[in-house]
Coordinates of C-alpha atoms in Angstrom, one line a residue:
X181 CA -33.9 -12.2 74.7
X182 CA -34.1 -12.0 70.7
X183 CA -35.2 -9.0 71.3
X184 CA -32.7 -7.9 73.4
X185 CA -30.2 -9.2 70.9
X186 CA -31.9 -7.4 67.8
X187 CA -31.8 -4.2 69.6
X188 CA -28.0 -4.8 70.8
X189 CA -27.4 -5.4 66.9
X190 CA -29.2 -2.2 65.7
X191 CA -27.4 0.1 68.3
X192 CA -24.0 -1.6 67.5
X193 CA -23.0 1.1 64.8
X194 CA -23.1 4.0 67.6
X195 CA -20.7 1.8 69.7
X196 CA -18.1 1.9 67.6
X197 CA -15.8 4.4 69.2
X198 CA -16.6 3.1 72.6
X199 CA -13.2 1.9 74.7
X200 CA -12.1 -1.5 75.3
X201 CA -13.0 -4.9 73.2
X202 CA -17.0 -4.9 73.9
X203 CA -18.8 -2.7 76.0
X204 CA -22.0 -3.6 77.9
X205 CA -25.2 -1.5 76.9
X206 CA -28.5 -1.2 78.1
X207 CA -31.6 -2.2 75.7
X208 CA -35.2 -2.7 76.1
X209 CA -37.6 -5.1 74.8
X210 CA -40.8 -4.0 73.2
X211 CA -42.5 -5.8 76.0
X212 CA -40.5 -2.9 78.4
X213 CA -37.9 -5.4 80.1
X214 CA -34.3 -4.7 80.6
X215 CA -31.5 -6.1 80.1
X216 CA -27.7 -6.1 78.8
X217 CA -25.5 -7.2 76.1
X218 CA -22.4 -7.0 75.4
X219 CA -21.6 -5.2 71.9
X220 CA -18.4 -6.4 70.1
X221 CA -17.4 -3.6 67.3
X222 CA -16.0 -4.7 64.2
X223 CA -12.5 -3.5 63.4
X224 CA -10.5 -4.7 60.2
X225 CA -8.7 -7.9 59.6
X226 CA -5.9 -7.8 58.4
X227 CA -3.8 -10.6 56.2
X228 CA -0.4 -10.8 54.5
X229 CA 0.2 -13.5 52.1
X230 CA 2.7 -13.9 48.8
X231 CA 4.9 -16.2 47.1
X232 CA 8.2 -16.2 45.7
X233 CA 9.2 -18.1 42.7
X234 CA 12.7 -19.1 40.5
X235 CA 12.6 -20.8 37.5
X236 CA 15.6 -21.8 35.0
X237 CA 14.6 -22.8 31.5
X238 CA 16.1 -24.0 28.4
X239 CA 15.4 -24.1 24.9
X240 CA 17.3 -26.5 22.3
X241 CA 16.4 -26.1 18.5
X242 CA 14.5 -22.7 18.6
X243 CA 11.2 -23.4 16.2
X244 CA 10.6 -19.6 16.0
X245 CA 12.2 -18.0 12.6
X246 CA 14.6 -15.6 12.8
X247 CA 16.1 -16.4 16.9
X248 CA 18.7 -18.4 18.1
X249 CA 18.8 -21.8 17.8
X250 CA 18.9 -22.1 21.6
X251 CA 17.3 -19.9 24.4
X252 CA 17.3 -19.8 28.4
X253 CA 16.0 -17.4 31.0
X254 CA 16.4 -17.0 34.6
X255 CA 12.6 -15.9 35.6
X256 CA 11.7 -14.3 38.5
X257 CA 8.3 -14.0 39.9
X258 CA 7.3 -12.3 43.4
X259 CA 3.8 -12.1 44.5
X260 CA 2.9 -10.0 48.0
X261 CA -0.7 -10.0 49.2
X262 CA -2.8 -7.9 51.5
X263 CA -6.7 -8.5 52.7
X264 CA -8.8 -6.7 54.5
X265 CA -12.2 -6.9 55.9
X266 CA -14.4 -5.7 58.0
X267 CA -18.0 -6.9 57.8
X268 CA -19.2 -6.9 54.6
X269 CA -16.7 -4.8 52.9
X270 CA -13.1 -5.6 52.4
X271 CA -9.9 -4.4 50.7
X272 CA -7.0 -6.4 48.7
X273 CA -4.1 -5.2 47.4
X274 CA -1.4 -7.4 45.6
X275 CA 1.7 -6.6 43.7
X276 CA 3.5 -8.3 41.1
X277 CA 7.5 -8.2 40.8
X278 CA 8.5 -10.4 37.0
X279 CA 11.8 -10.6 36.1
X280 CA 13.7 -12.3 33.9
X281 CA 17.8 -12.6 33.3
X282 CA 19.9 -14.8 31.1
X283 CA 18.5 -13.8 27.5
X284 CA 19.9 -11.9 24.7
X285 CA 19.0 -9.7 22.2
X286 CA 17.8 -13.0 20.1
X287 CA 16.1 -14.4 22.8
X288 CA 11.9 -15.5 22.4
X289 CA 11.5 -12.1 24.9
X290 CA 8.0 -10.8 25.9
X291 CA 5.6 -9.2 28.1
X292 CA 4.7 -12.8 29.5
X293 CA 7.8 -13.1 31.3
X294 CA 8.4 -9.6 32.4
X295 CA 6.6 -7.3 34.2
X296 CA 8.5 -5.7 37.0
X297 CA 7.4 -4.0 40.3
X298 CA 3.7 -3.5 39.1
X299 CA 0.4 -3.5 41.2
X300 CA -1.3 -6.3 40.1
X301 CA -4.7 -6.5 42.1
X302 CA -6.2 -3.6 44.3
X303 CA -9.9 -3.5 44.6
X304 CA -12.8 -2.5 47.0
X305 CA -14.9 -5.6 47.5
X306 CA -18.7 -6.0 49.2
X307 CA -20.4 -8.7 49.9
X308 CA -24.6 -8.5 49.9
X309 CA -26.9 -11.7 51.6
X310 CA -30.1 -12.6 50.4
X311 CA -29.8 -11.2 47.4
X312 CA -33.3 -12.2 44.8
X313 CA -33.5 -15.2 47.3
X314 CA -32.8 -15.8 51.2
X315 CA -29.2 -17.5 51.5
X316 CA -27.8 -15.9 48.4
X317 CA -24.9 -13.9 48.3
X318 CA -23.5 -11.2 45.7
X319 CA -19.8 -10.5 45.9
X320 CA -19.1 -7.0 44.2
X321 CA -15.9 -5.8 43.4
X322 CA -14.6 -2.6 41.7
X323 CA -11.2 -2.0 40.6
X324 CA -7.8 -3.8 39.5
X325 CA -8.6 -7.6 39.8
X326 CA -7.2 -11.0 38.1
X327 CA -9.8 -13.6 37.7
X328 CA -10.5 -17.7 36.6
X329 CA -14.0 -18.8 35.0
X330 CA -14.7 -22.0 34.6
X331 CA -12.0 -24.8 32.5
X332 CA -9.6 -21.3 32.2
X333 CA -9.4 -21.9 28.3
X334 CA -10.7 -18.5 27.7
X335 CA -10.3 -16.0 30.5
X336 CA -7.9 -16.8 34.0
X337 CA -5.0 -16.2 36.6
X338 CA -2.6 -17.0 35.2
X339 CA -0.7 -19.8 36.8
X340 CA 2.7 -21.0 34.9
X341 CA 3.2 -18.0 32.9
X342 CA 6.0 -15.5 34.8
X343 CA 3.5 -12.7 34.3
X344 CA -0.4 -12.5 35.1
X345 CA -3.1 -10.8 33.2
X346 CA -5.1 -8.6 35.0
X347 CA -8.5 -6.0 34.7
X348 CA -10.0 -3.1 35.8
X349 CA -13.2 -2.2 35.9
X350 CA -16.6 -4.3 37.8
X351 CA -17.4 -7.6 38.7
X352 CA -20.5 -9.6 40.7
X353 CA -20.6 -12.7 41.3
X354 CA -23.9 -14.3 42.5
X355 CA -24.3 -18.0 44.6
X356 CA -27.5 -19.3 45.1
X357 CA -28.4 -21.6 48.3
X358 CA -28.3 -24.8 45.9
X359 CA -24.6 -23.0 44.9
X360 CA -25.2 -22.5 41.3
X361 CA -23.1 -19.6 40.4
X362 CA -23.6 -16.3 38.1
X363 CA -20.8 -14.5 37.4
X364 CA -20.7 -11.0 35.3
X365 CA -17.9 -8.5 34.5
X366 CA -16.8 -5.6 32.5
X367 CA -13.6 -4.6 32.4
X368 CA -10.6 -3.0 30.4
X369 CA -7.9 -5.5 29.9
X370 CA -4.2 -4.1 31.5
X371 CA -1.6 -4.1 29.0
X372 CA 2.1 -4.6 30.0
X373 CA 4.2 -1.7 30.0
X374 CA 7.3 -1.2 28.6
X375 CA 6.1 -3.4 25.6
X376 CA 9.6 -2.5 23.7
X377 CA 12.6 -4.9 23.8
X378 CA 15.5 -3.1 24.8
X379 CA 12.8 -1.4 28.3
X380 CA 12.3 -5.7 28.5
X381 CA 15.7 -6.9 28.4
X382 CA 16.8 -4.3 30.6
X383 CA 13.7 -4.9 33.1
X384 CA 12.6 -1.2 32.9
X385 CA 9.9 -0.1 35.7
X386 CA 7.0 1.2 33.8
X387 CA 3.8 1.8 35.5
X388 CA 1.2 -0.5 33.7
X389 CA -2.0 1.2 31.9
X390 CA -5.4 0.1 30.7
X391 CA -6.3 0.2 27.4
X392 CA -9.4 2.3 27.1
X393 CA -9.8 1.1 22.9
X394 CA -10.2 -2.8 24.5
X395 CA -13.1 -3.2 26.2
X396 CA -14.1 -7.0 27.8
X397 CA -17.4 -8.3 29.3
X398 CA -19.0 -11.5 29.9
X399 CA -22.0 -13.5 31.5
X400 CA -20.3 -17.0 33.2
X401 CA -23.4 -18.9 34.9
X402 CA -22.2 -22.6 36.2
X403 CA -24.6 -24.9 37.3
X404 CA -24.2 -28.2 39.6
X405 CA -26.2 -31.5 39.5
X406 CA -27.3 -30.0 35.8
X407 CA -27.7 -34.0 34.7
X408 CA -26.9 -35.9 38.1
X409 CA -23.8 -35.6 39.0
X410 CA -22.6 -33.2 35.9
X411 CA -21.6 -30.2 36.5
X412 CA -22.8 -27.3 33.5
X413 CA -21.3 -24.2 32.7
X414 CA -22.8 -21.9 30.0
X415 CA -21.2 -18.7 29.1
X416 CA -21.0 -15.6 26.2
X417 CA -17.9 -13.1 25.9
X418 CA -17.7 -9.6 24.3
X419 CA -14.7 -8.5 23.2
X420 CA -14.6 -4.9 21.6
X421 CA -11.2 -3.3 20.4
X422 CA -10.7 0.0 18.2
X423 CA -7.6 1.4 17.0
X424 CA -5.8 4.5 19.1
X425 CA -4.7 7.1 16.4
X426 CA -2.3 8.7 19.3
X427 CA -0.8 5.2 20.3
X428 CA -1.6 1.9 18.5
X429 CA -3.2 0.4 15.7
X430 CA -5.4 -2.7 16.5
X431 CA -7.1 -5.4 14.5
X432 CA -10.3 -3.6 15.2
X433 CA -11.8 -7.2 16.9
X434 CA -15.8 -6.8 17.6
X435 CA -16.1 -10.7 18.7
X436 CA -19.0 -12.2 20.6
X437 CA -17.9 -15.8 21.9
X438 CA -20.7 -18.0 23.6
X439 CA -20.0 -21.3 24.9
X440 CA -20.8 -24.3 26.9
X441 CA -18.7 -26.9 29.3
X442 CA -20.0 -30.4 31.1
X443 CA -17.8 -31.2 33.9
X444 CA -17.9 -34.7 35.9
X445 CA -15.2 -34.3 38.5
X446 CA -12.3 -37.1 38.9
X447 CA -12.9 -40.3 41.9
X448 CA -11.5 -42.8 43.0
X449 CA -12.8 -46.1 40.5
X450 CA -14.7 -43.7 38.0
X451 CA -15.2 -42.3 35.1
X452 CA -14.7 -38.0 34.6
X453 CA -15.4 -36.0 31.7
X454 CA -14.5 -32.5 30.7
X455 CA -16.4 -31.6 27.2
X456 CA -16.4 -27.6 26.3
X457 CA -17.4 -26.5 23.0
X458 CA -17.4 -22.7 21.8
X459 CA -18.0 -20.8 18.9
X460 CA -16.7 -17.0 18.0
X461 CA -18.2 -14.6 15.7
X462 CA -18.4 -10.7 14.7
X463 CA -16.2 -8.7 12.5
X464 CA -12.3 -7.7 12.3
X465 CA -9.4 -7.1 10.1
X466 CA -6.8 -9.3 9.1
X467 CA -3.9 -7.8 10.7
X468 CA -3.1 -4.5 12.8
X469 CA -1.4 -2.3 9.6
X470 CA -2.7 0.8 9.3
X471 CA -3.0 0.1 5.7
X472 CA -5.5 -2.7 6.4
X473 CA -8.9 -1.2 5.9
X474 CA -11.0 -4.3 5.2
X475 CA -12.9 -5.3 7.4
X476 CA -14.0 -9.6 7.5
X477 CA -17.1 -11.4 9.0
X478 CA -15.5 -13.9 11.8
X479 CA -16.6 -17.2 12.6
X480 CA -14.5 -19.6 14.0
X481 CA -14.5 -22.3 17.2
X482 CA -13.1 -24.5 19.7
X483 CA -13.9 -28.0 21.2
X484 CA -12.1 -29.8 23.5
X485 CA -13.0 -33.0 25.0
X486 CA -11.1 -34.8 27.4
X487 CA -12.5 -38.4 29.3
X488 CA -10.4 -40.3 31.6
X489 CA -10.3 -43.0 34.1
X490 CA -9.1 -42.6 38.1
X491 CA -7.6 -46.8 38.6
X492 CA -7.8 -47.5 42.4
X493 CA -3.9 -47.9 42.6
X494 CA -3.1 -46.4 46.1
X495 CA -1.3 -43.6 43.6
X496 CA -4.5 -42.8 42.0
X497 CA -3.1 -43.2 38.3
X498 CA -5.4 -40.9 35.6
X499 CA -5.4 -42.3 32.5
X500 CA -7.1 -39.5 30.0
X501 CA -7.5 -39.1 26.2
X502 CA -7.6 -35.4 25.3
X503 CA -8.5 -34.0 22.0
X504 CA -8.7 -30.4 21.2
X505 CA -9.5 -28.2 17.8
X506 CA -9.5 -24.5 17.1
X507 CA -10.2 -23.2 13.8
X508 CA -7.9 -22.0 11.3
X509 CA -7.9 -19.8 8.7
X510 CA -8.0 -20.6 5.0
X511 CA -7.9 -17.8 2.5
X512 CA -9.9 -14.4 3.5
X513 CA -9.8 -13.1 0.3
X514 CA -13.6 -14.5 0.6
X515 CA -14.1 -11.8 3.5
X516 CA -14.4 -14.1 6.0
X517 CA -11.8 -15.1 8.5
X518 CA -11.9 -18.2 10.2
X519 CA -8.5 -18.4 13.0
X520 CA -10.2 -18.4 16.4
X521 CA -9.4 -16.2 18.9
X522 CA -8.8 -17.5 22.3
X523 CA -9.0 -14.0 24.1
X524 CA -7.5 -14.0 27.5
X525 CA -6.8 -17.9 28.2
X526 CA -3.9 -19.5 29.3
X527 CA -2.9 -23.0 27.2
X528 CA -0.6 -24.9 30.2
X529 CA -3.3 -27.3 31.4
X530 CA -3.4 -28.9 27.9
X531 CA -0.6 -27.8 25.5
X532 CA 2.1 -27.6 27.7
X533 CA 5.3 -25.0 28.9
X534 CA 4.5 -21.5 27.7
X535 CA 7.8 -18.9 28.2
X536 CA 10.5 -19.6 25.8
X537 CA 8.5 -22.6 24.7
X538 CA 5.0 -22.7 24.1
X539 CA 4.5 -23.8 20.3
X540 CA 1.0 -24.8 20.3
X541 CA -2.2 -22.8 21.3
X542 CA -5.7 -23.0 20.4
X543 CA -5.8 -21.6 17.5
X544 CA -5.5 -23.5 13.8
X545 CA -5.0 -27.2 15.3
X546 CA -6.6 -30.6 15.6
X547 CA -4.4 -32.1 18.4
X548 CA -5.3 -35.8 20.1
X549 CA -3.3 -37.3 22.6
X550 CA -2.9 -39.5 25.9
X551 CA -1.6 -38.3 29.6
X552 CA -0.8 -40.5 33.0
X553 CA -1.3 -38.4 36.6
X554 CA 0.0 -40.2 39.2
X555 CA -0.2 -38.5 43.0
X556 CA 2.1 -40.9 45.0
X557 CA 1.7 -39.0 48.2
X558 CA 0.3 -35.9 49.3
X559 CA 3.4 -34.2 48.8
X560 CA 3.6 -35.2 45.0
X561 CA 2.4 -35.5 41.9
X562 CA 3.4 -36.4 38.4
X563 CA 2.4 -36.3 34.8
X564 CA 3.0 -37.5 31.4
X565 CA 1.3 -36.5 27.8
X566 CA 1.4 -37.2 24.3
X567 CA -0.3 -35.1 21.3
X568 CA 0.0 -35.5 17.6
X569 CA -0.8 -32.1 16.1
X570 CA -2.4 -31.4 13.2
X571 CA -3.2 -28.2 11.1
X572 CA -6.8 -27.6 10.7
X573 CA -5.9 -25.3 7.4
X574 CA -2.6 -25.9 5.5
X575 CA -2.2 -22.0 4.4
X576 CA -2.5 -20.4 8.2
X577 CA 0.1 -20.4 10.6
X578 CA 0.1 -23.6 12.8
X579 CA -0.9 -22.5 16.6
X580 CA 1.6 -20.5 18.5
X581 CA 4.7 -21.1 16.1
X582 CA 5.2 -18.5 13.6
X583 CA 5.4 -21.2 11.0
X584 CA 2.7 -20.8 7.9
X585 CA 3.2 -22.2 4.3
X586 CA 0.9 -19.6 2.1
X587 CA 0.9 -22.3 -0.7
X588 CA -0.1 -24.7 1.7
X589 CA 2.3 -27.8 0.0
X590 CA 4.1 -28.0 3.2
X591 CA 1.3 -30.4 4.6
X592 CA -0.8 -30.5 7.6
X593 CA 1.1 -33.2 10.1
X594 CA 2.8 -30.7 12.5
X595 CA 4.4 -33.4 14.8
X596 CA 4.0 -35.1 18.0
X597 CA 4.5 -33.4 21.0
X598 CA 5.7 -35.4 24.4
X599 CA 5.4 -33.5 27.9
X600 CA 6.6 -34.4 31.5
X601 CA 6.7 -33.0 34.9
X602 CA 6.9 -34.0 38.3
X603 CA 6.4 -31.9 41.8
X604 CA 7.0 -32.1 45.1
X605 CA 6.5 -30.6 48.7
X606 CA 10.1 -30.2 50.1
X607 CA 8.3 -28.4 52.8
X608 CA 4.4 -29.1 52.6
X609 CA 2.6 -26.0 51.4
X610 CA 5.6 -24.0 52.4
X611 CA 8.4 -24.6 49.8
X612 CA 7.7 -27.0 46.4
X613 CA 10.2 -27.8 43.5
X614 CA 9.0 -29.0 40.4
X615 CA 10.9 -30.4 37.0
X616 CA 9.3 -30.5 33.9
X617 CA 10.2 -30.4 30.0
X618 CA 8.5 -31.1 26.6
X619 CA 10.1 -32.6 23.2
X620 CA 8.4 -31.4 19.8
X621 CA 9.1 -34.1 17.2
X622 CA 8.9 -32.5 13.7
X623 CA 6.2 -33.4 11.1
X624 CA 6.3 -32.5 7.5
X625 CA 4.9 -28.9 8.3
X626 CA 7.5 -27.8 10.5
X627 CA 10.1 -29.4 8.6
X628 CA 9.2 -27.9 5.3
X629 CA 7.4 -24.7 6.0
X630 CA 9.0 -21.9 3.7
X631 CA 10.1 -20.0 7.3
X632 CA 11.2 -23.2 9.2
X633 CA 14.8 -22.4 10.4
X634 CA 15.6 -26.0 10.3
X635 CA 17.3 -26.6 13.5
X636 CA 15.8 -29.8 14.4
X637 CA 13.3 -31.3 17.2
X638 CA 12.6 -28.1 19.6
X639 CA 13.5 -29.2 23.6
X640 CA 12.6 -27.4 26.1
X641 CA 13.6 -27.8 30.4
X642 CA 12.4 -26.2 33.1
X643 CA 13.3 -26.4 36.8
X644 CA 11.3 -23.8 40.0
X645 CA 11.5 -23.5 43.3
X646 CA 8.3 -22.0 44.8
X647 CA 8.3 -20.6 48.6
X648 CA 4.8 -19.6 49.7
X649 CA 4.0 -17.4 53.2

C-alpha cells in the first residue's frame, strides 16, 4: 500500500480539475496489484485578520526647542490582513491606515505617526523541506514585508509606534531540525510618503516608495542550548545609502554593524539574562547638506544588559536592572565620528513612549535603571521603570532630544526618567485597553543646554483601546 499511496501522490497534480472534494483513482504497484485512493486536491486557504487601534496622548513641558510647551494627538491605527496558502506557496497581503488628529502646526509631527491608507505588506512566500539536511525548512519570501530579528534593538515591527517600517526586496529564513535559525535579507527600506508637514497635518494619501539610494542587508543566525540553557544570537548588518541628485541629499552612510546577544528566557524562581553587545563601523558625513563633502571613518557601539529575577508570587513579579550605552560623538574635526546609529530599531521595550514623547534613544547615552512586571492574571499585566540618563559625550546631542551644548559646560547628567503602564483584556484577545505615561525629571543638561526651552519636567499620558479580529 505505500506504493499505492506514492503513486496516488505523484498523479495528484493531474487531478486537480477533477469534480467534487477527492476523487477515487486507479494506481498500480510495481509489484502489478491494483488498487484505489482517494486524491484530495489542494485549493487555497484563505484568512482575514486585522486590528484596530485609538490612542489619546499628551505632552506637558515640550523638551523639543522651538514647539509648544504642550502637545496631544488623537492617533489612529488600522491594520487589515489577508493569507493565503496552498501547499507550499502562499500569499499575504496587509494594509496600513495611520492617522492622527488633534495637533497643530507646532505640534512634535512626523512620519511615525502618520501614514495613511498604505499597503504595508504584500509578498509571494515558499516554503522548501529538507533543505542541506532532512527536516529543515527554508521559508522564501519576495516582496513588501515587515520583519523582527532577534532583541528588536536594531531591525523590527514595529509595535507601539502608530506607523510600521517596512521593506521590499528578498528574504530566507532557514530552521534546522535542532531549530537553530538562519535568517538573511536584502532589501530597500520604504520611506513614508508625504514626508512634508502641511501633506501630514492634513493626512494626505500618498502612495509610499522605496528608496533605491538605501540599500539594507543582513545575516541573523540564532542558536538554542548555545551554553545550556542560553540562547545565542550572532548577527552583521549593511547599511548602504547615497545621495539622490533628483530628490534628496543623504548622509552618504556605508555602515557595517556586527553583533552578538545571550538570551536566558524568564521562569518561575529563576534567574534570566538579556546581554547584547554591538559595534558599528564604515564611513559617512556629518550631516545631509549638500555643502558637506567630508567624508568621516565611523566607529561607534551599543551594549545593553539587562538581568532580573521572576519571585514565585502567584503574580509573577520581575524584578530587573537594565543598563544600556550607545556611543556619542565628541568632536569630528578629527575625521572620525563616533554617534551610533541604530538603523531600523524601535526603543519602546527599554526607553519608553515614542510619538509625541520619546526623548531618549540609543544613541549618545549611558542609561541604568530598575523596572517591576507584575502579571496578576492572564488578562493583565503591569510595569514600572526607573533610568538615570547620562551623556556619553557632553558636546553631542543627548539621545532623541534635540538638546546639545557645543561647549559642552552644560554637563553630562541628563535626568531621571520614571515610566508606567498597565493593560488589560476587557475582552480576552479580542478587545484590550492599556494606560501608560512617563515623567522626565531634568538634570543639569537639559536644564542648561544653550537650546533648552526651559519649560520644566516633560509629562507625557497615553491611553488605547485595541480591538483585534
Amino acid at each position: 500500500m505505500l506504493g499505492l499511496a506514492l503513486s496516488a501522490l505523484a498523479q495528484s497534480d493531474l487531478q486537480q480539475n477533477a469534480v467534487g472534494p477527492s476523487t477515487p483513482v486507479v494506481v498500480q504497484a510495481a509489484d502489478g496489484t491494483q488498487g484505489t485512493v482517494a486524491v484530495v486536491p489542494q485549493t487555497w486557504n484563505v484568512s482575514f485578520s486585522g486590528s484596530q487601534r485609538t490612542r489619546y496622548s499628551r505632552l506637558n513641558n515640550q523638551f523639543r526647542p522651538g514647539l509648544d510647551s504642550n502637545d496631544e494627538a488623537l492617533s489612529l491605527r488600522t491594520l487589515l490582513r489577508v493569507d493565503a496558502t496552498r501547499g507550499p506557496l502562499s500569499f499575504v497581503a496587509e494594509l496600513q491606515d495611520s492617522r492622527s488628529y488633534l495637533d497643530d502646526k507646532n505640534s512634535a509631527l512626523s512620519t511615525i505617526e502618520i501614514n495613511t491608507l498604505e499597503p504595508l505588506q504584500a509578498y509571494v512566500g515558499l516554503r522548501l523541506d529538507d533543505v542541506l539536511t532532512e527536516d529543515a525548512t527554508l521559508d522564501l519570501q519576495l516582496g513588501r514585508v515587515t520583519m523582527d530579528l532577534g532583541g528588536r534593538r536594531l531591525m523590527a515591527r514595529n509595535r507601539f509606534r502608530n506607523t510600521i517600517q517596512n521593506y521590499t526586496g528578498l528574504t530566507a529564513h532557514w530552521t534546522s531540525p535542532d531549530k537553530s535559525e538562519l535568517t538573511t535579507f536584502f532589501v530597500l527600506p520604504v520611506s513614508v510618503r508625504p514626508a512634508d508637514r502641511e501633506g501630514l497635518q492634513d493626512n494626505d494619501i500618498e502612495l509610499d516608495a522605496e528608496d533605491r539610494d538605501l540599500r539594507f542587508w543582513g545575516l541573523f543566525y540564532e542558536r538554542p542550548n548555545f551554553l545550556t540553557d542560553i540562547t545565542a544570537e550572532f548577527y552583521v548588518f549593511g547599511l548602504d545609502e547615497s545621495d539622490d541628485p533628483r530628490e534628496t541629499q543623504t548622509r552618504d552612510r556605508e555602515l557595517y554593524t556586527p553583533g552578538f546577544r545571550l538570551i536566558r528566557e524568564p521562569s518561575r524562581g529563576g534567574w534570566d539574562i538579556d546581554f547584547e553587545n554591538t559595534l558599528q563601523f564604515g564611513s559617512r558625513r556629518a550631516t545631509s547638506s549638500i555643502s558637506d563633502t567630508r567624508t568621516l571613518d565611523v566607529f561607534a557601539h551599543f551594549h545593553h544588559l539587562a538581568v532580573g529575577y521572576v519571585f514565585t508570587h502567584p503574580w509573577l513579579p520581575r524584578l530587573s536592572m537594565e543598563y544600556d550605552f550607545g556611543s556619542g560623538e565628541g568632536d569630528t574635526n578629527n575625521g572620525n565620528y563616533g554617534r551610533f546609529d541604530s538603523l531600523f530599531g524601535p526603543r519602546r521595550a527599554e526607553f519608553g513612549p515614542t510619538g509625541i514623547y520619546g526623548i531618549l534613544g540609543r544613541e549618545n547615552i549611558h542609561s541604568l535603571g530598575l523596572r517591576m512586571t507584575v502579571i496578576p492574571g492572564t488578562r493583565s499585566d503591569a510595569f514600572i521603570s526607573w533610568r538615570a540618563n547620562y551623556l556619553d559625550k557632553a558636546r553631542d546631542s543627548f539621545a532623541r532630544s534635540g538638546l546639545r551644548d557645543p561647549a559642552g559646560n552644560a554637563g553630562k547628567f541628563a535626568g531621571h526618567q520614571i515610566e508606567w503602564h498597565a493593560r488589560y483584556w476587557l475582552l480576552p484577545n479580542k478587545l484590550r485597553l492599556e494606560v501608560g505615561g512617563a515623567v522626565f525629571l531634568q538634570g543639569g543638561f537639559l536644564k542648561h543646554a544653550p537650546n533648552a526651552n526651559g519649560e520644566g519636567d516633560p509629562l507625557h499620558v497615553y491611553t488605547d483601546l485595541t480591538y483585534s479580529f
